[in-house]
Coordinates of C-alpha atoms in Angstrom, one line a residue:
M1 CA -60.5 62.2 161.1
R2 CA -60.5 59.2 158.8
H3 CA -63.8 60.3 157.4
A4 CA -62.5 63.8 156.8
L5 CA -59.5 62.4 155.0
V6 CA -61.7 60.2 152.7
T7 CA -63.9 63.3 152.0
V8 CA -60.9 65.4 151.1
L9 CA -59.5 62.7 148.8
L10 CA -62.8 62.1 147.1
A11 CA -63.4 65.8 146.6
G12 CA -59.9 66.1 145.1
T13 CA -60.6 63.3 142.8
I14 CA -63.8 64.8 141.5
L15 CA -62.5 68.4 141.3
T16 CA -59.3 67.4 139.5
A17 CA -60.6 64.6 137.3
A18 CA -60.1 66.7 134.1
D19 CA -56.5 67.3 135.0
A20 CA -55.6 63.7 135.9
S21 CA -52.9 62.2 133.6
A22 CA -54.2 59.1 131.9
N23 CA -50.6 58.4 130.9
D24 CA -49.5 58.4 134.5
H25 CA -52.4 56.1 135.3
A26 CA -51.3 53.7 132.6
T27 CA -47.6 54.0 133.4
Y28 CA -47.9 53.2 137.1
G29 CA -50.6 50.6 136.6
G30 CA -53.2 52.5 138.7
A31 CA -52.6 50.7 142.0
K32 CA -48.8 51.0 142.6
T33 CA -47.5 51.5 146.1
Y34 CA -46.7 55.1 147.2
E35 CA -44.5 54.5 150.2
S36 CA -44.5 58.0 151.7
S37 CA -48.3 58.2 151.6
R38 CA -48.8 54.6 153.0
A39 CA -46.3 55.1 155.8
K40 CA -48.3 58.1 157.1
I41 CA -51.7 56.5 156.5
E42 CA -50.8 53.2 158.3
G43 CA -50.4 55.3 161.5
F44 CA -54.2 55.7 161.7
A45 CA -55.9 53.0 163.8
G46 CA -58.3 50.7 162.0
V47 CA -57.1 51.4 158.4
G48 CA -57.6 48.2 156.4
P49 CA -55.9 46.9 153.2
M50 CA -58.8 47.9 151.0
F51 CA -58.7 51.5 152.2
L52 CA -54.9 51.6 151.7
D53 CA -55.3 50.2 148.1
F54 CA -57.8 53.0 147.5
I55 CA -55.4 55.6 148.8
E56 CA -52.6 54.1 146.5
W57 CA -54.9 54.4 143.5
V58 CA -56.0 58.0 144.2
A59 CA -52.7 59.3 145.4
P60 CA -51.3 60.3 142.0
L61 CA -54.6 61.9 141.0
V62 CA -54.4 64.3 144.0
G63 CA -50.8 65.2 143.6
F64 CA -49.0 62.8 146.0
P65 CA -45.6 62.0 144.2
S66 CA -44.7 58.4 143.8
E67 CA -41.2 57.0 144.4
L68 CA -40.7 57.1 140.6
D69 CA -41.9 60.7 140.4
R70 CA -39.5 61.8 143.1
W71 CA -36.6 60.0 141.4
K72 CA -37.4 61.6 138.1
Q73 CA -37.4 65.0 139.6
A74 CA -34.1 64.4 141.4
E75 CA -32.2 62.6 138.6
G76 CA -33.7 64.4 135.6
P77 CA -31.0 67.1 135.5
N78 CA -28.2 64.5 135.7
I79 CA -29.8 62.5 132.8
L80 CA -30.1 65.6 130.7
R81 CA -26.5 66.6 131.4
T82 CA -25.3 63.0 130.5
L83 CA -27.2 63.2 127.1
R84 CA -25.6 66.5 126.3
Q85 CA -22.1 65.4 127.3
T86 CA -22.1 62.2 125.4
G87 CA -24.2 63.1 122.3
M88 CA -26.2 59.9 122.7
P89 CA -29.9 59.9 121.6
G90 CA -31.3 58.5 124.8
A91 CA -30.8 56.9 128.2
L92 CA -32.3 53.8 129.7
V93 CA -33.8 53.5 133.2
S94 CA -34.7 50.2 134.8
V95 CA -37.8 50.3 137.0
R96 CA -37.9 47.0 138.9
R97 CA -40.9 46.3 141.2
E98 CA -41.2 43.7 143.9
T99 CA -44.4 42.3 145.5
T100 CA -44.7 40.9 148.9
R101 CA -45.7 37.2 149.5
S102 CA -48.6 37.9 151.8
E103 CA -52.4 37.8 151.9
A104 CA -52.4 41.5 151.3
P105 CA -49.6 41.8 148.8
R106 CA -47.8 45.2 148.4
T107 CA -45.9 46.3 145.3
S108 CA -43.0 48.7 145.5
L109 CA -39.7 49.6 143.8
V110 CA -36.9 47.3 144.4
G111 CA -34.5 49.1 146.7
G112 CA -36.9 52.0 146.7
R113 CA -35.5 53.5 143.5
P114 CA -35.1 53.0 139.8
V115 CA -31.6 52.4 138.3
L116 CA -30.1 54.5 135.5
L117 CA -28.4 52.0 133.2
G118 CA -26.7 54.7 131.1
A119 CA -26.9 56.6 127.8
G120 CA -26.6 55.0 124.4
L121 CA -27.9 54.4 120.9
D122 CA -30.9 52.2 121.8
A123 CA -32.5 50.4 124.7
K124 CA -31.4 46.8 123.8
S125 CA -27.8 47.8 123.2
I126 CA -27.6 49.6 126.6
R127 CA -29.1 46.7 128.4
L128 CA -26.8 44.2 126.7
A129 CA -23.7 46.3 127.5
Y130 CA -24.9 46.7 131.1
V131 CA -25.2 43.0 131.5
R132 CA -21.9 42.2 129.7
E133 CA -20.0 44.6 131.9
K134 CA -21.6 43.2 135.1
K135 CA -22.7 46.7 136.1
G136 CA -25.8 45.3 137.8
D137 CA -23.8 43.5 140.5
L138 CA -24.4 46.5 142.8
D139 CA -28.0 47.1 141.9
P140 CA -30.7 46.9 144.6
Q141 CA -31.8 43.3 145.3
V142 CA -35.3 42.0 146.0
S143 CA -36.3 42.2 149.7
S144 CA -36.7 39.1 151.8
G145 CA -40.3 37.9 151.6
S146 CA -40.9 39.5 148.2
Y147 CA -40.5 38.4 144.6
L148 CA -39.6 40.3 141.5
D149 CA -42.8 41.3 139.8
Q150 CA -41.9 41.2 136.1
A151 CA -45.4 42.1 135.0
A152 CA -45.3 45.3 137.0
S153 CA -41.7 46.2 136.0
E154 CA -40.7 48.4 133.1
Y155 CA -38.0 50.3 131.4
L156 CA -38.0 54.1 130.7
W157 CA -36.4 55.3 127.4
V158 CA -35.5 58.9 128.1
H159 CA -34.6 61.4 125.4
E160 CA -34.4 65.2 125.0
K161 CA -36.9 67.2 123.0
D162 CA -37.1 71.0 122.9
G163 CA -34.8 71.2 125.9
K164 CA -36.9 68.9 128.1
L165 CA -36.8 65.2 128.9
V166 CA -39.4 62.9 127.4
W167 CA -40.0 59.6 129.3
G168 CA -41.1 56.7 127.2
V169 CA -42.2 53.4 128.8
M170 CA -41.7 49.8 127.7
P171 CA -42.6 46.6 129.5
A172 CA -39.6 44.9 131.1
K173 CA -40.5 41.4 130.1
G174 CA -40.2 42.0 126.3
L175 CA -36.8 43.7 126.5
D176 CA -35.4 41.2 129.0
E177 CA -36.5 38.2 126.9
D178 CA -34.9 39.7 123.8
V179 CA -31.6 40.4 125.8
R180 CA -31.7 36.9 127.2
L181 CA -31.9 35.2 123.8
T182 CA -29.2 37.4 122.5
L183 CA -26.9 36.6 125.4
A184 CA -27.5 32.9 124.7
D185 CA -25.9 33.3 121.3
Q186 CA -22.3 34.2 122.0
H187 CA -21.4 34.9 118.4
L188 CA -24.4 37.2 117.9
M189 CA -23.7 39.0 121.2
D190 CA -20.1 39.6 120.2
T191 CA -21.1 40.9 116.8
L192 CA -23.7 43.3 118.2
A193 CA -21.3 44.4 120.9
G194 CA -18.6 45.2 118.4
R195 CA -20.9 47.1 116.2
Y196 CA -22.5 49.0 119.1
D197 CA -19.1 50.0 120.5
A198 CA -17.9 51.4 117.1
E199 CA -21.1 53.3 116.5
A200 CA -21.5 54.7 120.0
A201 CA -17.8 55.7 120.3
A202 CA -17.9 57.4 116.9
R203 CA -20.9 59.4 117.8
A204 CA -19.4 60.5 121.1
V205 CA -16.1 61.5 119.4
D206 CA -18.0 63.4 116.8
H207 CA -19.9 65.2 119.5
I208 CA -16.7 66.1 121.3
A209 CA -15.2 67.4 118.0
A210 CA -18.2 69.7 117.6
N211 CA -19.0 70.8 121.1
D212 CA -16.1 70.3 123.6
A213 CA -14.9 73.4 125.4
D214 CA -11.2 72.4 124.9
E215 CA -10.1 73.6 121.5
S216 CA -7.1 71.2 121.4
L217 CA -9.3 68.3 122.2
R218 CA -11.8 69.3 119.5
R219 CA -9.0 69.4 117.0
E220 CA -7.8 65.9 118.1
A221 CA -11.3 64.5 117.9
R222 CA -11.9 66.1 114.4
A223 CA -8.7 64.5 113.2
L224 CA -9.8 61.1 114.4
S225 CA -13.3 61.6 112.9
E226 CA -11.7 62.3 109.5
A227 CA -9.3 59.4 109.8
R228 CA -12.2 57.1 110.8
S229 CA -14.3 58.2 107.8
K230 CA -11.4 57.6 105.4
A231 CA -10.6 54.2 106.9
L232 CA -14.3 53.2 106.6
A233 CA -14.4 54.4 102.9
D234 CA -11.2 52.5 102.2
A235 CA -12.7 49.4 103.9
K236 CA -15.8 49.6 101.6
R237 CA -13.7 49.9 98.5
I238 CA -11.3 47.1 99.6
D239 CA -14.2 44.8 100.3
E240 CA -15.5 45.2 96.8
E241 CA -12.0 44.6 95.4
L242 CA -11.7 41.5 97.5
R243 CA -15.1 40.2 96.4
Q244 CA -14.1 40.5 92.7
A245 CA -10.6 39.0 93.4
L246 CA -12.1 36.0 95.2
A247 CA -14.5 35.3 92.4
R248 CA -11.6 35.3 89.9
E249 CA -9.6 33.1 92.3
R250 CA -12.4 30.6 92.6
E251 CA -12.8 30.4 88.8
A252 CA -9.1 30.0 88.2
N253 CA -8.9 27.3 90.8
K254 CA -11.9 25.5 89.4
V255 CA -10.5 25.4 85.9
A256 CA -7.0 24.4 87.1
D257 CA -8.4 21.6 89.2
T258 CA -10.4 20.1 86.4
F259 CA -8.2 20.9 83.5
Q260 CA -6.5 17.6 83.1
L261 CA -9.7 15.6 83.3
V262 CA -11.6 17.8 80.9
A263 CA -8.7 18.1 78.5
G264 CA -8.5 14.3 78.3
I265 CA -12.1 13.8 77.2
S266 CA -12.8 17.0 75.3
N267 CA -11.2 19.6 73.2
L268 CA -8.7 22.1 74.5
A269 CA -10.8 25.2 73.7
G270 CA -13.8 23.8 75.6
S271 CA -11.6 23.1 78.6
V272 CA -10.7 26.7 79.1
V273 CA -13.8 28.6 78.0
G274 CA -14.8 29.5 81.6
L275 CA -11.3 30.8 82.2
A276 CA -11.4 33.1 79.1
Q277 CA -14.8 34.5 80.3
A278 CA -13.5 35.2 83.9
F279 CA -10.2 36.7 82.6
P280 CA -11.0 38.5 79.3
E281 CA -7.7 40.4 79.5
R282 CA -5.9 37.0 79.2
K283 CA -8.0 35.7 76.3
P284 CA -5.3 36.4 73.6
E285 CA -2.8 34.4 75.7
I286 CA -5.3 31.6 76.2
D287 CA -6.3 31.5 72.5
K288 CA -2.6 31.4 71.4
A289 CA -2.0 28.4 73.8
V290 CA -5.0 26.6 72.5
A291 CA -3.9 27.2 68.9
T292 CA -0.7 25.2 69.5
G293 CA -2.8 22.1 70.1
S294 CA -0.6 21.2 73.0
S295 CA -2.3 20.4 76.3
T296 CA 1.0 21.0 78.0
V297 CA 1.2 24.6 76.7
V298 CA -2.4 25.2 77.7
E299 CA -1.9 23.8 81.1
T300 CA 1.1 26.1 81.6
V301 CA -1.1 29.1 80.8
V302 CA -4.0 27.8 83.0
F303 CA -1.8 27.4 86.1
A304 CA 0.0 30.7 85.5
I305 CA -3.4 32.5 85.5
R306 CA -4.4 30.6 88.6
N307 CA -1.2 31.6 90.4
D308 CA -1.7 35.2 89.4
A309 CA -5.3 35.2 90.7
V310 CA -4.3 33.6 94.0
A311 CA -1.5 36.2 94.4
A312 CA -3.9 39.1 93.6
A313 CA -6.5 37.9 96.1
G314 CA -3.7 37.5 98.7
M315 CA -2.6 41.1 98.1
I316 CA -6.1 42.4 98.7
R317 CA -6.5 40.2 101.8
R318 CA -3.4 41.9 103.2
K319 CA -4.9 45.3 102.4
T320 CA -8.0 44.2 104.4
Q321 CA -5.8 43.3 107.3
D322 CA -3.9 46.6 107.2
N323 CA -7.2 48.5 107.1
S324 CA -8.5 46.5 110.1
I325 CA -5.3 47.4 112.0
R326 CA -5.7 51.0 111.1
R327 CA -9.3 51.2 112.3
H328 CA -8.2 49.4 115.5
E329 CA -5.5 52.0 116.1
I330 CA -8.0 54.8 115.5
R331 CA -10.5 53.2 117.9
N332 CA -7.7 53.0 120.6
S333 CA -7.0 56.7 120.1
E334 CA -10.7 57.5 120.3
Q335 CA -10.8 55.7 123.7
I336 CA -8.2 58.0 125.1
I337 CA -10.3 61.0 124.2
L338 CA -13.5 59.3 125.5
D339 CA -11.8 58.5 128.8
K340 CA -10.7 62.1 129.2
R341 CA -14.5 63.0 129.3
H342 CA -15.4 59.9 131.3
I343 CA -17.7 58.7 128.5
R344 CA -17.3 55.0 129.5
E345 CA -18.9 55.7 132.9
M346 CA -22.0 57.2 131.3
V347 CA -22.3 55.0 128.2
P348 CA -22.0 51.3 129.0
G349 CA -20.4 49.2 126.2
V350 CA -18.1 52.0 124.9
W351 CA -14.8 50.3 125.5
Y352 CA -12.4 48.8 123.0
P353 CA -9.7 46.5 124.5
P354 CA -6.3 47.2 122.8
S355 CA -4.7 44.6 120.7
P356 CA -1.7 42.8 122.3
A357 CA 0.7 44.6 119.9
S358 CA -0.7 48.1 120.6
D359 CA 0.0 50.5 123.5
P360 CA -3.3 51.7 125.0
G361 CA -1.6 54.6 126.7
N362 CA -0.6 56.4 123.5
G363 CA -2.5 57.9 120.6
I364 CA -1.6 57.4 117.0
P365 CA -0.4 59.9 114.5
I366 CA -3.2 60.9 112.1
G367 CA -1.6 60.4 108.7
P368 CA -2.3 58.7 105.3
M369 CA -3.2 55.0 105.0
R370 CA -0.1 52.9 104.8

């Protein structure tokens, strides 16, 4: 019977060689464990490790599905539904493999299955958010007597194309190392997490605004999308205003701080030339003060200009703070919409904690910037 099985397998390999997927061969590394096939084959008396390794290699070529193949078939519809519900460009799947510590080592999936980490904007952001939220605490653990085989492990980046799922493969080691280094830098991690949250949440809200079946929810999402766009445009304009105001403030402070020293060893006009260049609209006032020949009069003008510059920069700083509060309020309201569609459960990292002064249970009125 064993000889008959070998003959059938060899014949299948020869007859189907042209149809064998080279991509599958590369993806699964050629000699991965196929538990269902091995379990049946091990029942035959006298079957040795070399023969089992051969069976593992030839199994995908003759149509025996692997653990990973079966999981894809079972979870594919769920992943496709998640992508369509969230509007995210892709989903990340962790494929961890373990190898036994024995003379005839066997490699298999940790826990017998891959783990869907969630949908999101890109692989690194999803993995970072998954780690930050400690969602991996319930993931399958490596079996006793085995070790995590990092070289055999991988991630699958899944996206939709022409109504079907496309499964891309990336080595686990590279992404895990990148994530580890980022996690080691708390400031970088916080910056990336905040940016990812805002971008992913905005994309999900925009998707709801365009596609949700609930018309009232679509209107609410559209209003938030418009408010967010305006707030971001205002932020860009205010940032430029602040940049210019800070430059003027620095110049005014510099002249004021050195005025007395320079005025004592040089002429009055030379002591305020930088101020006149930075504040051309005040040049007539500066020239008039210099013409008096009095350092006291010039000093009065210098400090008046400095105080005005400091006040102007302070006013724009307050506008920056107001804009930041406004965007925070919009993000809180977005979260209410996202929670209605359980987006947080499908997209790790899309969660924005409310500020102490805000009420996370209520949305905000969508009105003009204050």
